[in-house]
CSV table of C-alpha atoms and ligand atoms in Angstrom, one decimal:
chain,number,residue,atom,x,y,z
A,1,MET,CA,95.4,26.8,149.4
A,2,PRO,CA,96.5,28.9,146.4
A,3,GLU,CA,98.3,27.1,143.7
A,4,VAL,CA,102.2,28.4,143.5
A,5,LEU,CA,104.0,27.4,140.4
A,6,GLU,CA,107.6,28.2,139.3
A,7,ALA,CA,107.2,29.9,135.8
A,8,THR,CA,110.0,27.7,134.6
A,9,GLY,CA,107.5,24.9,134.9
A,10,ALA,CA,110.8,22.7,136.3
A,11,ARG,CA,109.0,21.4,139.4
A,12,LEU,CA,106.2,20.3,137.2
A,13,SER,CA,107.8,18.7,134.5
A,14,GLY,CA,111.1,17.3,135.8
A,15,LEU,CA,113.2,19.8,133.6
A,16,LYS,CA,116.3,21.2,134.9
A,17,PRO,CA,115.4,24.3,136.8
A,18,ILE,CA,116.4,27.7,135.5
A,19,GLU,CA,117.4,29.7,138.7
A,20,HIS,CA,117.2,33.4,137.4
A,21,LEU,CA,113.7,32.3,135.5
A,22,LYS,CA,112.0,31.3,138.7
A,23,TYR,CA,109.3,33.5,140.2
A,24,PRO,CA,105.8,32.5,141.7
A,25,ILE,CA,102.5,32.5,139.9
A,26,ILE,CA,99.6,32.4,142.2
A,27,ILE,CA,96.5,31.3,140.5
A,28,ASP,CA,93.6,32.0,143.1
A,29,PRO,CA,90.3,33.9,143.9
A,30,SER,CA,92.5,35.1,147.1
A,31,SER,CA,95.6,35.8,145.4
A,32,LEU,CA,95.5,39.5,146.2
A,33,LEU,CA,95.9,38.6,149.7
A,34,GLU,CA,99.2,36.7,148.6
A,35,PHE,CA,100.2,40.1,146.9
A,36,HIS,CA,99.9,41.9,150.1
A,37,GLU,CA,101.7,39.6,152.0
A,38,PHE,CA,104.6,39.7,149.1
A,39,LEU,CA,104.9,43.5,149.3
A,40,ARG,CA,105.0,43.2,153.2
A,41,ASN,CA,107.9,40.7,153.3
A,42,LYS,CA,109.9,42.9,150.7
A,43,ASN,CA,111.9,46.1,151.6
A,44,TYR,CA,111.1,48.2,148.6
A,45,SER,CA,111.5,52.1,148.6
A,46,ASN,CA,108.4,52.9,147.2
A,47,CYS,CA,105.7,51.3,144.9
A,48,VAL,CA,104.2,52.5,141.6
A,49,LEU,CA,100.9,51.0,140.6
A,50,PHE,CA,100.1,51.5,136.7
A,51,VAL,CA,96.4,50.5,136.0
A,52,ASP,CA,94.0,50.3,133.1
A,53,ARG,CA,92.0,53.2,133.8
A,54,LYS,CA,88.8,51.3,133.1
A,55,LEU,CA,89.1,49.0,135.9
A,56,LYS,CA,88.0,51.4,138.6
A,57,THR,CA,86.6,48.7,141.0
A,58,HIS,CA,89.7,46.6,140.5
A,59,LYS,CA,91.9,49.5,141.2
A,60,ALA,CA,90.4,50.4,144.3
A,61,ARG,CA,91.2,47.0,145.9
A,62,VAL,CA,94.7,46.8,144.7
A,63,GLN,CA,95.7,50.3,145.6
A,64,LYS,CA,94.0,49.8,149.3
A,65,LEU,CA,96.8,46.7,149.7
A,66,ILE,CA,99.5,48.7,148.3
A,67,GLN,CA,98.7,51.7,150.5
A,68,HIS,CA,98.8,49.6,153.6
A,69,VAL,CA,102.3,48.8,153.0
A,70,TYR,CA,103.5,51.9,151.1
A,71,PRO,CA,101.2,54.9,152.1
A,72,LYS,CA,103.5,57.3,149.7
A,73,SER,CA,102.9,54.9,146.6
A,74,MET,CA,102.0,56.4,143.4
A,75,THR,CA,99.3,55.7,140.9
A,76,ILE,CA,99.5,56.1,137.1
A,77,ASP,CA,96.2,55.6,135.2
A,78,LEU,CA,96.7,54.5,131.7
A,79,ILE,CA,94.7,53.6,128.7
A,80,GLY,CA,94.9,49.7,128.1
A,81,ASN,CA,95.2,49.5,124.3
A,82,GLU,CA,97.8,48.9,121.8
A,83,SER,CA,98.7,52.7,121.5
A,84,LEU,CA,100.2,52.3,125.1
A,85,LYS,CA,102.7,49.8,123.4
A,86,SER,CA,104.7,52.8,121.9
A,87,PHE,CA,107.6,55.1,122.5
A,88,LYS,CA,105.2,58.2,122.4
A,89,ALA,CA,103.0,56.8,125.2
A,90,LEU,CA,105.8,55.6,127.4
A,91,TYR,CA,108.1,58.6,127.1
A,92,PRO,CA,105.9,60.8,129.5
A,93,LEU,CA,106.0,58.0,132.1
A,94,TYR,CA,110.0,58.0,132.3
A,95,SER,CA,110.0,61.9,132.9
A,96,LYS,CA,106.8,61.6,135.5
A,97,LEU,CA,109.1,58.7,137.6
A,98,LEU,CA,112.1,60.5,137.2
A,99,LYS,CA,110.5,63.9,138.3
A,100,LYS,CA,109.1,62.1,141.4
A,101,LYS,CA,112.4,60.4,142.1
A,102,ILE,CA,111.0,57.0,142.0
A,103,ASP,CA,114.6,55.2,142.6
A,104,ARG,CA,116.0,51.5,141.5
A,105,LYS,CA,114.8,50.1,144.7
A,106,SER,CA,111.2,50.8,144.1
A,107,VAL,CA,108.6,48.1,142.6
A,108,PHE,CA,106.4,48.4,139.8
A,109,VAL,CA,102.8,46.8,139.8
A,110,SER,CA,101.1,46.6,136.5
A,111,LEU,CA,97.1,45.8,136.6
A,112,GLY,CA,95.4,45.3,133.5
A,113,GLY,CA,95.4,43.4,130.1
A,114,GLY,CA,98.1,42.3,127.8
A,115,THR,CA,98.9,45.7,126.7
A,116,ILE,CA,99.7,47.0,130.3
A,117,GLY,CA,101.6,44.1,130.9
A,118,ASP,CA,104.0,44.3,127.9
A,119,ALA,CA,104.1,47.9,128.1
A,120,ILE,CA,104.9,48.2,131.9
A,121,GLY,CA,107.0,45.1,131.8
A,122,PHE,CA,109.2,46.9,129.1
A,123,LEU,CA,109.1,50.2,131.2
A,124,ALA,CA,110.2,48.3,134.3
A,125,SER,CA,113.4,46.5,132.2
A,126,THR,CA,114.5,49.8,131.0
A,127,TYR,CA,113.7,52.4,133.9
A,128,LEU,CA,116.9,53.2,135.4
A,129,ARG,CA,118.4,49.9,133.8
A,130,GLY,CA,115.7,47.8,135.5
A,131,VAL,CA,113.3,48.1,138.5
A,132,ASP,CA,111.2,45.0,140.2
A,133,TRP,CA,107.9,44.4,138.6
A,134,ILE,CA,105.1,42.6,139.7
A,135,ASN,CA,102.3,41.7,137.0
A,136,ILE,CA,98.6,41.2,137.9
A,137,PRO,CA,96.7,40.1,134.6
A,138,THR,CA,93.0,41.2,134.3
A,139,THR,CA,92.0,39.6,130.9
A,140,LEU,CA,91.8,35.8,130.5
A,141,LEU,CA,94.2,36.3,127.6
A,142,ALA,CA,96.8,37.9,129.9
A,143,GLN,CA,96.4,35.3,132.6
A,144,VAL,CA,96.8,32.5,130.2
A,145,ASP,CA,99.3,33.8,127.9
A,146,SER,CA,100.9,37.0,128.0
A,147,SER,CA,101.7,37.0,131.8
A,148,VAL,CA,104.1,34.0,131.2
A,149,GLY,CA,107.2,33.9,129.5
A,150,GLY,CA,109.0,37.1,130.1
A,151,LYS,CA,108.4,38.7,126.9
A,152,THR,CA,107.8,42.5,127.1
A,153,GLY,CA,107.7,45.0,124.4
A,154,ILE,CA,105.9,48.0,122.5
A,155,ASN,CA,105.1,48.3,118.7
A,156,HIS,CA,106.8,49.8,115.9
A,157,GLU,CA,105.1,51.1,112.7
A,158,GLN,CA,106.4,48.3,110.7
A,159,GLY,CA,105.0,45.8,113.2
A,160,LYS,CA,103.8,44.5,116.5
A,161,ASN,CA,106.1,43.9,119.2
A,162,LEU,CA,109.1,44.5,117.3
A,163,ILE,CA,110.9,46.5,120.2
A,164,GLY,CA,111.3,44.7,123.5
A,165,THR,CA,113.0,43.0,126.1
A,166,PHE,CA,113.0,39.5,128.0
A,167,TYR,CA,112.4,40.6,131.6
A,168,GLN,CA,111.0,38.3,134.2
A,169,PRO,CA,108.5,39.7,136.7
A,170,LYS,CA,109.1,39.1,140.3
A,171,ALA,CA,105.9,37.5,140.8
A,172,VAL,CA,102.3,37.1,138.9
A,173,PHE,CA,99.2,37.2,140.9
A,174,ILE,CA,96.1,35.7,139.0
A,175,ASP,CA,92.6,36.3,140.5
A,176,PRO,CA,89.8,34.7,138.1
A,177,GLN,CA,87.4,37.2,139.7
A,178,PHE,CA,88.7,40.1,137.5
A,179,LEU,CA,87.1,38.1,134.6
A,180,LYS,CA,83.6,38.9,136.1
A,181,THR,CA,83.6,42.2,134.2
A,182,LEU,CA,85.3,41.1,131.1
A,183,PRO,CA,83.1,41.3,128.2
A,184,ARG,CA,82.2,38.1,126.4
A,185,ARG,CA,84.1,38.7,123.3
A,186,GLN,CA,87.1,39.2,125.3
A,187,MET,CA,86.6,36.1,127.1
A,188,MET,CA,86.0,34.2,124.1
A,189,SER,CA,89.1,35.6,122.7
A,190,GLY,CA,91.1,34.1,125.6
A,191,LEU,CA,89.6,31.0,125.6
A,192,ALA,CA,91.0,30.1,122.2
A,193,GLU,CA,94.4,30.3,123.7
A,194,THR,CA,93.4,27.9,126.2
A,195,LEU,CA,92.0,25.7,123.7
A,196,LYS,CA,95.1,26.0,121.7
A,197,TYR,CA,97.0,24.5,124.6
A,198,GLY,CA,94.8,21.4,124.5
A,199,LEU,CA,95.1,21.2,120.7
A,200,ILE,CA,98.8,20.9,120.7
A,201,LEU,CA,99.7,19.5,123.9
A,202,ASP,CA,96.9,17.8,125.8
A,203,LYS,CA,94.5,15.5,124.2
A,204,TYR,CA,92.5,15.0,127.5
A,205,PHE,CA,92.4,18.5,128.1
A,206,PHE,CA,90.7,18.9,124.8
A,207,TYR,CA,87.6,16.6,125.4
A,208,GLU,CA,87.4,18.2,129.0
A,209,PHE,CA,87.1,21.6,127.4
A,210,TYR,CA,84.5,20.5,124.9
A,211,ASN,CA,82.6,19.8,128.1
A,212,SER,CA,83.1,22.7,130.4
A,213,MET,CA,83.5,25.5,127.8
A,214,GLU,CA,80.0,26.9,128.7
A,215,MET,CA,80.9,26.8,132.4
A,216,ALA,CA,83.9,28.7,131.7
A,217,MET,CA,82.2,31.2,129.6
A,218,GLY,CA,79.6,32.0,132.5
A,219,GLY,CA,82.6,32.6,134.8
A,220,GLN,CA,82.5,29.8,137.0
A,221,ALA,CA,85.7,30.3,139.2
A,222,SER,CA,86.7,26.8,139.6
A,223,VAL,CA,86.6,25.8,135.9
A,224,LEU,CA,88.4,29.1,135.0
A,225,CYS,CA,91.1,28.6,137.8
A,226,ASP,CA,91.6,25.1,136.1
A,227,TYR,CA,91.8,26.4,132.8
A,228,ILE,CA,94.3,29.0,133.9
A,229,LEU,CA,96.7,26.9,135.8
A,230,ARG,CA,96.9,24.4,133.2
A,231,SER,CA,97.5,27.0,130.6
A,232,VAL,CA,100.2,28.7,132.4
A,233,ARG,CA,101.9,25.3,133.1
A,234,TRP,CA,101.9,24.2,129.6
A,235,LYS,CA,103.3,27.7,128.5
A,236,SER,CA,106.0,27.6,131.4
A,237,GLN,CA,107.1,24.3,130.4
A,238,VAL,CA,107.7,25.1,126.8
A,239,VAL,CA,109.1,28.2,127.7
A,240,ALA,CA,111.5,27.0,130.1
A,241,GLN,CA,113.2,25.0,127.2
A,242,ASP,CA,113.6,28.2,125.1
A,243,GLU,CA,113.8,31.2,127.3
A,244,ARG,CA,114.9,33.6,124.5
A,245,ASP,CA,112.8,32.1,121.7
A,246,THR,CA,115.9,31.0,119.9
A,247,SER,CA,115.9,27.0,119.7
A,248,GLY,CA,112.4,26.9,117.9
A,249,SER,CA,110.9,24.7,120.6
A,250,ARG,CA,108.4,27.7,121.6
A,251,GLN,CA,107.2,27.4,117.9
A,252,ILE,CA,104.5,25.1,118.6
A,253,LEU,CA,102.8,28.0,120.8
A,254,ASN,CA,102.4,29.5,117.4
A,255,PHE,CA,99.7,27.1,116.4
A,256,GLY,CA,97.1,28.8,114.6
A,257,HIS,CA,98.8,32.1,114.6
A,258,THR,CA,100.6,32.2,111.0
A,259,PHE,CA,97.4,32.4,109.5
A,260,GLY,CA,95.9,34.3,112.3
A,261,HIS,CA,98.3,37.0,112.0
A,262,ALA,CA,97.9,37.7,108.7
A,263,LEU,CA,94.1,38.0,109.3
A,264,GLU,CA,94.7,40.3,112.2
A,265,LYS,CA,96.9,42.5,109.6
A,266,ILE,CA,94.0,42.6,107.1
A,267,PHE,CA,91.2,43.5,109.7
A,268,TYR,CA,93.1,45.4,112.0
A,269,GLY,CA,91.0,46.8,114.9
A,270,LYS,CA,88.5,44.6,113.8
A,271,ILE,CA,89.1,41.3,115.1
A,272,TYR,CA,90.4,40.2,118.3
A,273,HIS,CA,93.5,38.4,118.4
A,274,GLY,CA,91.8,35.2,119.8
A,275,GLU,CA,89.2,35.3,117.0
A,276,ALA,CA,91.9,35.4,114.6
A,277,VAL,CA,93.8,32.5,116.3
A,278,VAL,CA,90.4,30.8,116.0
A,279,TYR,CA,90.4,31.1,112.1
A,280,GLY,CA,94.1,30.3,112.1
A,281,MET,CA,93.8,27.1,114.3
A,282,LYS,CA,90.8,26.0,111.6
A,283,PHE,CA,93.0,26.8,108.9
A,284,ALA,CA,96.0,24.5,110.3
A,285,ILE,CA,93.7,21.9,111.0
A,286,LEU,CA,92.2,21.7,107.5
A,287,MET,CA,96.1,21.8,106.2
A,288,SER,CA,97.0,19.0,108.6
A,289,HIS,CA,94.2,16.7,107.3
A,290,PHE,CA,95.0,17.7,104.0
A,291,LYS,CA,98.6,16.8,104.2
A,292,GLY,CA,97.7,13.3,105.7
A,293,LEU,CA,98.7,14.2,109.3
A,294,LEU,CA,95.4,14.3,111.0
A,295,ASN,CA,92.5,12.0,110.5
A,296,ALA,CA,88.9,12.9,109.7
A,297,LYS,CA,87.3,11.9,113.0
A,298,GLU,CA,89.9,14.5,115.0
A,299,LEU,CA,89.4,17.0,112.3
A,300,ALA,CA,85.4,16.8,112.8
A,301,GLU,CA,86.0,16.7,116.7
A,302,SER,CA,88.2,20.1,116.6
A,303,PHE,CA,85.7,21.8,114.3
A,304,GLU,CA,83.0,21.1,116.4
A,305,VAL,CA,84.8,22.8,119.3
A,306,LEU,CA,85.9,25.5,117.3
A,307,GLY,CA,82.6,26.1,115.8
A,308,ARG,CA,81.3,27.1,119.2
A,309,PHE,CA,83.4,30.1,119.2
A,310,GLU,CA,81.5,33.2,118.5
A,311,VAL,CA,83.6,34.8,116.1
A,312,PRO,CA,83.0,37.7,113.6
A,313,LYS,CA,82.1,36.4,110.1
A,314,LEU,CA,84.9,37.0,107.6
A,315,PRO,CA,84.3,39.2,104.3
A,316,THR,CA,85.6,38.1,101.2
A,317,LEU,CA,89.4,37.3,101.4
A,318,ASN,CA,92.1,37.6,98.8
A,319,GLU,CA,94.2,34.4,98.6
A,320,GLY,CA,97.3,36.5,97.3
A,321,ARG,CA,97.3,39.0,99.8
A,322,LEU,CA,97.2,36.3,102.4
A,323,TRP,CA,99.8,34.3,100.9
A,324,LYS,CA,102.1,37.2,101.0
A,325,LEU,CA,101.5,38.3,104.6
A,326,ILE,CA,102.0,34.7,105.6
A,327,LEU,CA,105.3,34.7,103.7
A,328,SER,CA,106.5,38.0,105.2
A,329,ASP,CA,105.6,36.4,108.6
A,330,LYS,CA,109.1,36.9,111.0
A,331,LYS,CA,109.0,33.1,111.7
A,332,ASN,CA,109.1,32.4,108.0
A,333,GLU,CA,112.8,31.7,107.2
A,334,ARG,CA,114.5,31.7,103.6
A,335,GLY,CA,111.0,32.1,101.6
A,336,ALA,CA,109.3,29.1,102.8
A,337,VAL,CA,106.2,28.9,104.7
A,338,ARG,CA,106.3,27.0,107.8
A,339,MET,CA,103.4,26.3,109.8
A,340,VAL,CA,102.7,24.4,113.0
A,341,LEU,CA,100.3,21.5,112.2
A,342,LEU,CA,99.0,18.7,114.2
A,343,LYS,CA,99.6,15.1,114.0
A,344,GLY,CA,96.5,14.3,116.2
A,345,ILE,CA,94.5,16.2,118.9
A,346,GLY,CA,97.0,17.0,121.7
A,347,CYS,CA,100.1,16.5,119.4
A,348,ALA,CA,101.7,19.3,117.6
A,349,ALA,CA,103.7,18.9,114.5
A,350,PRO,CA,106.0,22.0,114.3
A,351,ASN,CA,108.1,23.2,111.3
A,352,GLN,CA,105.8,21.8,108.5
A,353,GLU,CA,106.6,23.3,105.1
A,354,ILE,CA,103.7,24.4,103.1
A,355,SER,CA,104.1,25.2,99.3
A,356,ARG,CA,102.0,27.7,97.4
A,357,PRO,CA,99.8,25.3,95.7
A,358,GLU,CA,99.1,23.2,99.1
A,359,PHE,CA,98.0,26.8,100.2
A,360,SER,CA,95.6,27.1,97.4
A,361,GLU,CA,93.9,24.2,97.7
A,362,VAL,CA,93.3,24.1,101.5
A,363,PHE,CA,92.3,27.9,101.1
A,364,LYS,CA,89.8,26.8,98.7
A,365,ILE,CA,88.1,24.5,101.4
A,366,PHE,CA,88.7,27.0,104.1
A,367,ARG,CA,86.7,29.7,101.9
A,368,LYS,CA,83.9,27.4,101.2
A,369,LEU,CA,83.3,26.8,105.0
A,370,GLU,CA,84.2,30.2,106.7
A,371,VAL,CA,83.6,33.0,104.5
B,401,NAD,N1,103.9,39.1,126.0
B,401,NAD,C1,103.6,38.1,125.4
B,401,NAD,O1,104.2,36.8,125.6
B,401,NAD,C2,102.2,38.2,124.9
B,401,NAD,C3,101.7,36.9,124.4
B,401,NAD,C4,100.3,37.2,123.9
B,401,NAD,C5,99.9,38.5,123.7
B,401,NAD,N2,100.5,39.5,124.1
B,401,NAD,C6,100.0,41.1,123.9
B,401,NAD,O2,98.9,41.1,124.6
B,401,NAD,C7,98.2,42.1,124.1
B,401,NAD,C8,96.6,41.8,124.1
B,401,NAD,O3,96.3,41.5,125.6
B,401,NAD,P1,94.8,41.8,126.0
B,401,NAD,O4,93.9,41.0,125.1
B,401,NAD,O5,94.6,41.7,127.5
B,401,NAD,O6,94.5,43.4,125.5
B,401,NAD,P2,94.2,44.8,126.4
B,401,NAD,O7,95.2,44.9,127.4
B,401,NAD,O8,94.0,45.7,125.3
B,401,NAD,O9,92.8,44.3,127.2
B,401,NAD,C9,91.7,44.2,126.1
B,401,NAD,C10,90.6,45.0,126.6
B,401,NAD,O10,89.9,44.7,127.9
B,401,NAD,C11,89.8,45.8,129.1
B,401,NAD,N3,90.1,45.1,130.2
B,401,NAD,C12,91.0,44.7,130.7
B,401,NAD,N4,91.0,43.8,131.8
B,401,NAD,C13,89.5,43.8,132.0
B,401,NAD,C14,88.6,43.3,133.0
B,401,NAD,N5,88.9,42.7,134.2
B,401,NAD,N6,87.3,43.9,132.9
B,401,NAD,C15,86.8,44.6,131.7
B,401,NAD,N7,87.8,45.0,130.9
B,401,NAD,C16,89.0,44.7,130.9
B,401,NAD,C17,90.8,46.7,128.6
B,401,NAD,O11,90.7,48.1,129.0
B,401,NAD,C18,91.0,46.5,126.9
B,401,NAD,O12,90.0,47.4,126.5
B,401,NAD,C19,98.8,42.6,122.8
B,401,NAD,O13,99.6,43.6,122.7
B,401,NAD,C20,99.7,41.2,122.6
B,401,NAD,O14,100.6,41.8,121.6
B,401,NAD,C21,101.8,39.4,124.8
B,402,ZN,ZN1,98.3,34.3,120.8
């Protein structure tokens, strides 16, 4: 039986359900059959499939299921990368949909990685003031992270994801088989986000990950399903407490991201998000130890696992530039640098203030180890 989750995590954690946030997330190698069933049970006027043009085989599978229910459905091939997350790339899509008279009772289906999901979610939330949207994520990063939480968005020249909406899909269908075609480097990048949940929320998962990471890398479906299921559950639980990212409780998901985002900016296009997060988590862990929050044993254990990630070697880094970038990170208020640290493996310590001298000291250690 496929696992059916409510994206609020309410049923799982005992939190109060938030009705308008509920939608099913199906995680199973047979989830596309559920997708087909879902479409059959709805009465949409038409269906538009937006697909990453690289995914020819996956597209054929999904298209066939859609056409069975909606013979007049439309397919739009897209280039799944950051350039799609722009007004320039989306504007012609609005025109195309209007020309084809796609109405408000239609449903959009997105098939692809996080860029396709973010962009098409945004399109769905704004086209004719909102049409239903189903998300089928195909990268590990999209399956464990970006497909949960309702954030859609596009980029601005001043930064990533600065324009967007909170818009929940009607359902998310996750099939780990899509990952068979995903390059190893992309898999690694997605796994970093999975490990992040273990480090901030679940010590036992961290130790399991230690033993099963290789099986996941080898594409073992049962291990991947387990990782995805747990990640989706954790993210849902955190998101349910802070739907619009205002109270700060989502902040723990930012573990490894403050330093990581700065690296991503410096090495734009050269380093993947998850790879930058691996370095960011290492920095945050060193800082946690430096500030006396994390003991030496847990520091060594977490470094051992993070050391297994194949990440590109960093060239020389300029400390002053990194500090400036971190200061300008949108999550930092009133000039102070705040980071999510660890009090232990599986236990996040959000909102920790970091002074410039502390940053310098830890950066020296980081540089010795990593650069
Ligand atoms: N909305 C959120 O909450 C949230 C959270 C995290 C990240 N994001 C966003 O997600 C995006 C990154 O997502 P991503 O890493 O999935 O990027 P992506 O969509 O660019 O996909 C990465 C690459 O993998 C390819 N690909 C996709 N599925 C494949 C498959 N099954 N087999 C082979 N190749 C495949 C794509 O063509 C692309 O080249 C960023 O824009 C980021 O801002 C959003
Ligand atoms: Zn991330």
